[in-house]
């Protein structure tokens, strides 16, 4: 079935992205995974090539394509093509979370201060929601902000923070009113070098080894009023408003990654022989891969529709939850079946499917666990918020 998602502009952009990936990414993937950290140089190279800030306003150096996620999807597909999952995750945090928050709710002064260097890859962003003991329960956040003259004093700790080691600015969710309920949270931008802001451990993860994930600690950090993002007390609503884009990003990555694993598995089974014939010639192999390619194609159709809905400003919270939940579950099923078709070699990290197996597992957790996605979908069925 022919795919009708892209036009000539996206095809031209793909050639630019592919050239960048082949030049700047491919030869570094193994080293990044071994060192468990991605060089900042690739961020600068991506910024110079125009691959960051695709949705940011043109007046700040962005591409102004906030309502055309197809350009971001091209980047996801091209990074997935070479199995650069850690880099893809890091770029997604910047382009699908950090930059959109600042671009949509930041003041003109904040946009001018932060967006140009983020788009250039000079400034790396992060968002700090999760805390030890809270997980998906954002209402359990305990990081506190106390009002003082000219700003706020922030105390607390965050964990599982993507880009946590490299981050130059962190959009932190802070409880500013202990009795405010859902109106008791605010977003504050905490910058590298602020007194009392420190990094804890660089966390060792099951997968995404090249992408830095860290604990962050705030000890009497003074955050000036000009670093408050949006309205005081509006943090929870701002988080909910931005989650559909984050979940669309996860879903789109899931489809791209599963497709790439399928491609490498088809190549492997066609070249690998067992009992005197290619593994691809066994009926079980063909049946398994027939199921896999059908699952990917059907999921891609839904995610493509979600991308177009986002472009039309019509993607609902529920449909974003469906896309994230289903696509990430599909990705994990596909990778598991493809690994099995590799036999023992599939368990070796030098084979793409082995690393894909590790990297895929987090997709069912971050952006809201799939249990939370099912809760959102289930509540909608009964007309409850």
Short mmCIF file of N, CA, C and O in Angstrom, two decimals, residues 191-254:
data_model
loop_
_atom_site.label_atom_id
_atom_site.label_comp_id
_atom_site.label_asym_id
_atom_site.label_seq_id
_atom_site.Cartn_x
_atom_site.Cartn_y
_atom_site.Cartn_z
N UNK A 191 18.94 27.03 35.34
CA UNK A 191 20.03 27.03 34.37
C UNK A 191 21.35 26.54 34.98
O UNK A 191 21.59 26.67 36.19
N UNK A 192 22.16 25.98 34.11
CA UNK A 192 23.50 25.54 34.50
C UNK A 192 24.23 26.70 35.19
O UNK A 192 24.20 27.84 34.72
N UNK A 193 24.88 26.41 36.29
CA UNK A 193 25.65 27.44 36.99
C UNK A 193 24.92 28.11 38.13
O UNK A 193 25.54 28.82 38.93
N UNK A 194 23.60 27.90 38.23
CA UNK A 194 22.88 28.48 39.35
C UNK A 194 23.33 27.82 40.65
O UNK A 194 23.45 26.59 40.73
N UNK A 195 23.61 28.63 41.66
CA UNK A 195 24.07 28.12 42.94
C UNK A 195 23.05 27.17 43.53
O UNK A 195 21.85 27.48 43.61
N UNK A 196 23.53 25.97 43.93
CA UNK A 196 22.66 24.97 44.53
C UNK A 196 22.10 23.95 43.56
O UNK A 196 21.49 22.97 43.98
N UNK A 197 22.32 24.16 42.26
CA UNK A 197 21.88 23.20 41.26
C UNK A 197 23.03 22.26 40.95
O UNK A 197 24.08 22.69 40.49
N UNK A 198 22.81 20.96 41.19
CA UNK A 198 23.87 19.99 40.94
C UNK A 198 23.29 18.74 40.29
O UNK A 198 22.08 18.50 40.31
N UNK A 199 24.17 17.96 39.69
CA UNK A 199 23.78 16.69 39.09
C UNK A 199 24.15 15.55 40.03
O UNK A 199 25.23 15.56 40.63
N UNK A 200 23.27 14.60 40.12
CA UNK A 200 23.59 13.39 40.86
C UNK A 200 24.23 12.37 39.94
O UNK A 200 25.04 12.71 39.07
N UNK A 201 23.84 11.13 40.08
CA UNK A 201 24.43 10.06 39.28
C UNK A 201 24.01 10.15 37.82
O UNK A 201 22.90 10.55 37.50
N UNK A 202 24.93 9.78 36.93
CA UNK A 202 24.53 9.46 35.57
C UNK A 202 24.03 8.04 35.63
O UNK A 202 24.79 7.10 35.89
N UNK A 203 22.74 7.84 35.41
CA UNK A 203 22.10 6.57 35.71
C UNK A 203 22.45 5.50 34.68
O UNK A 203 22.53 5.76 33.48
N UNK A 204 22.65 4.27 35.16
CA UNK A 204 22.91 3.12 34.31
C UNK A 204 21.57 2.47 33.98
O UNK A 204 20.84 2.04 34.87
N UNK A 205 21.28 2.38 32.69
CA UNK A 205 19.97 1.94 32.24
C UNK A 205 20.05 0.61 31.51
O UNK A 205 21.12 0.18 31.07
N UNK A 206 18.90 -0.02 31.34
CA UNK A 206 18.82 -1.26 30.57
C UNK A 206 19.19 -1.00 29.11
O UNK A 206 19.91 -1.77 28.49
N UNK A 207 18.72 0.09 28.55
CA UNK A 207 19.00 0.45 27.17
C UNK A 207 19.29 1.93 27.03
O UNK A 207 19.50 2.63 28.03
N UNK A 208 19.30 2.41 25.79
CA UNK A 208 19.62 3.83 25.51
C UNK A 208 20.90 4.24 26.23
O UNK A 208 20.97 5.29 26.89
N UNK A 209 21.94 3.43 26.08
CA UNK A 209 23.16 3.66 26.84
C UNK A 209 23.87 4.96 26.47
O UNK A 209 24.51 5.58 27.31
N UNK A 210 23.78 5.38 25.22
CA UNK A 210 24.47 6.60 24.81
C UNK A 210 23.78 7.86 25.27
O UNK A 210 24.40 8.93 25.33
N UNK A 211 22.50 7.77 25.56
CA UNK A 211 21.71 8.96 25.94
C UNK A 211 21.81 9.17 27.44
O UNK A 211 21.53 8.27 28.22
N UNK A 212 22.24 10.36 27.85
CA UNK A 212 22.51 10.61 29.26
C UNK A 212 21.21 10.83 30.05
O UNK A 212 20.36 11.63 29.68
N UNK A 213 21.09 10.09 31.12
CA UNK A 213 19.96 10.19 32.03
C UNK A 213 20.53 10.38 33.43
O UNK A 213 21.45 9.66 33.83
N UNK A 214 19.98 11.33 34.18
CA UNK A 214 20.63 11.69 35.44
C UNK A 214 19.64 12.06 36.52
O UNK A 214 18.45 12.30 36.27
N UNK A 215 20.16 12.10 37.73
CA UNK A 215 19.45 12.68 38.87
C UNK A 215 19.84 14.16 38.96
O UNK A 215 21.00 14.52 38.70
N UNK A 216 18.91 15.00 39.33
CA UNK A 216 19.17 16.42 39.51
C UNK A 216 18.81 16.80 40.94
O UNK A 216 17.81 16.31 41.48
N UNK A 217 19.61 17.68 41.52
CA UNK A 217 19.39 18.10 42.90
C UNK A 217 19.31 19.62 42.96
O UNK A 217 20.16 20.32 42.38
N UNK A 218 18.29 20.13 43.66
CA UNK A 218 18.11 21.56 43.85
C UNK A 218 18.17 21.87 45.35
O UNK A 218 17.30 21.42 46.11
N UNK A 219 19.20 22.59 45.74
CA UNK A 219 19.37 22.94 47.15
C UNK A 219 19.42 24.45 47.30
O UNK A 219 20.41 25.10 46.97
N UNK A 220 18.29 25.01 47.74
CA UNK A 220 18.17 26.47 47.90
C UNK A 220 18.58 27.21 46.63
O UNK A 220 19.34 28.19 46.67
N UNK A 221 18.08 26.73 45.50
CA UNK A 221 18.38 27.38 44.22
C UNK A 221 17.48 28.60 44.06
O UNK A 221 16.24 28.49 44.09
N UNK A 222 18.09 29.76 43.90
CA UNK A 222 17.32 30.97 43.66
C UNK A 222 16.97 31.05 42.17
O UNK A 222 17.87 31.07 41.32
N UNK A 223 15.67 31.07 41.87
CA UNK A 223 15.19 31.17 40.49
C UNK A 223 14.51 32.53 40.35
O UNK A 223 13.46 32.77 40.96
N UNK A 224 15.07 33.44 39.58
CA UNK A 224 14.48 34.76 39.44
C UNK A 224 13.12 34.70 38.73
O UNK A 224 12.83 33.75 38.00
N UNK A 225 12.31 35.72 38.95
CA UNK A 225 10.98 35.76 38.35
C UNK A 225 11.04 35.64 36.83
O UNK A 225 10.13 35.06 36.22
N UNK A 226 12.11 36.16 36.23
CA UNK A 226 12.19 36.11 34.76
C UNK A 226 12.44 34.69 34.25
O UNK A 226 12.43 34.45 33.04
N UNK A 227 12.65 33.72 35.15
CA UNK A 227 12.82 32.33 34.76
C UNK A 227 11.58 31.48 35.04
O UNK A 227 11.61 30.26 34.85
N UNK A 228 10.51 32.11 35.49
CA UNK A 228 9.24 31.41 35.63
C UNK A 228 8.62 31.29 34.25
O UNK A 228 8.47 32.28 33.53
N UNK A 229 8.26 30.08 33.86
CA UNK A 229 7.72 29.82 32.52
C UNK A 229 6.20 29.72 32.60
O UNK A 229 5.66 28.83 33.25
N UNK A 230 5.53 30.67 31.98
CA UNK A 230 4.07 30.70 32.05
C UNK A 230 3.60 31.27 33.38
O UNK A 230 4.34 31.95 34.10
N UNK A 231 2.35 30.97 33.72
CA UNK A 231 1.75 31.53 34.93
C UNK A 231 2.06 30.69 36.15
O UNK A 231 2.10 29.46 36.08
N UNK A 232 2.22 31.36 37.28
CA UNK A 232 2.33 30.65 38.55
C UNK A 232 1.02 29.90 38.79
O UNK A 232 -0.07 30.46 38.67
N UNK A 233 1.15 28.61 39.10
CA UNK A 233 -0.03 27.79 39.32
C UNK A 233 -0.56 27.13 38.06
O UNK A 233 -1.47 26.31 38.13
N UNK A 234 0.04 27.45 36.91
CA UNK A 234 -0.45 26.88 35.66
C UNK A 234 0.33 25.69 35.17
O UNK A 234 0.07 25.18 34.07
N UNK A 235 1.26 25.20 35.97
CA UNK A 235 2.16 24.15 35.51
C UNK A 235 1.48 22.85 35.13
O UNK A 235 1.81 22.24 34.10
N UNK A 236 0.51 22.41 35.94
CA UNK A 236 -0.12 21.13 35.66
C UNK A 236 -0.89 21.18 34.34
O UNK A 236 -0.80 20.26 33.51
N UNK A 237 -1.62 22.27 34.13
CA UNK A 237 -2.34 22.42 32.87
C UNK A 237 -1.42 22.51 31.68
O UNK A 237 -1.73 21.98 30.59
N UNK A 238 -0.27 23.15 31.86
CA UNK A 238 0.70 23.26 30.77
C UNK A 238 1.28 21.89 30.43
O UNK A 238 1.50 21.57 29.26
N UNK A 239 1.53 21.07 31.45
CA UNK A 239 2.03 19.72 31.20
C UNK A 239 1.02 18.90 30.41
O UNK A 239 1.36 18.24 29.42
N UNK A 240 -0.23 18.95 30.82
CA UNK A 240 -1.27 18.19 30.14
C UNK A 240 -1.41 18.65 28.69
O UNK A 240 -1.57 17.84 27.77
N UNK A 241 -1.32 19.95 28.48
CA UNK A 241 -1.47 20.50 27.13
C UNK A 241 -0.38 20.01 26.19
O UNK A 241 -0.63 19.80 25.00
N UNK A 242 0.84 19.80 26.71
CA UNK A 242 1.97 19.44 25.85
C UNK A 242 2.19 17.93 25.72
O UNK A 242 2.99 17.50 24.88
N UNK A 243 1.50 17.14 26.52
CA UNK A 243 1.74 15.69 26.48
C UNK A 243 1.39 15.03 25.15
O UNK A 243 2.06 14.08 24.74
N UNK A 244 0.33 15.45 24.44
CA UNK A 244 0.04 14.79 23.15
C UNK A 244 1.21 14.80 22.17
O UNK A 244 1.46 13.80 21.49
N UNK A 245 1.95 15.90 22.10
CA UNK A 245 3.09 15.95 21.18
C UNK A 245 4.18 14.99 21.62
O UNK A 245 4.78 14.29 20.79
N UNK A 246 4.44 14.93 22.92
CA UNK A 246 5.45 14.00 23.42
C UNK A 246 5.05 12.56 23.09
O UNK A 246 5.88 11.74 22.67
N UNK A 247 3.78 12.25 23.25
CA UNK A 247 3.32 10.88 23.00
C UNK A 247 3.29 10.56 21.51
O UNK A 247 3.55 9.42 21.11
N UNK A 248 2.99 11.55 20.69
CA UNK A 248 3.08 11.35 19.24
C UNK A 248 4.52 11.06 18.85
O UNK A 248 4.77 10.18 18.00
N UNK A 249 5.46 11.75 19.45
CA UNK A 249 6.88 11.53 19.17
C UNK A 249 7.29 10.10 19.51
O UNK A 249 8.00 9.44 18.74
N UNK A 250 6.82 9.60 20.65
CA UNK A 250 7.14 8.23 21.06
C UNK A 250 6.54 7.23 20.08
O UNK A 250 7.19 6.26 19.67
N UNK A 251 5.31 7.47 19.67
CA UNK A 251 4.65 6.57 18.72
C UNK A 251 5.35 6.57 17.38
O UNK A 251 5.57 5.51 16.77
N UNK A 252 5.71 7.75 16.89
CA UNK A 252 6.39 7.84 15.60
C UNK A 252 7.74 7.14 15.65
O UNK A 252 8.14 6.45 14.70
N UNK A 253 8.46 7.33 16.74
CA UNK A 253 9.75 6.64 16.89
C UNK A 253 9.55 5.12 16.92
O UNK A 253 10.36 4.38 16.35
N UNK A 254 8.51 4.66 17.58
CA UNK A 254 8.25 3.22 17.66
C UNK A 254 8.07 2.61 16.28
O UNK A 254 8.62 1.54 15.99
#
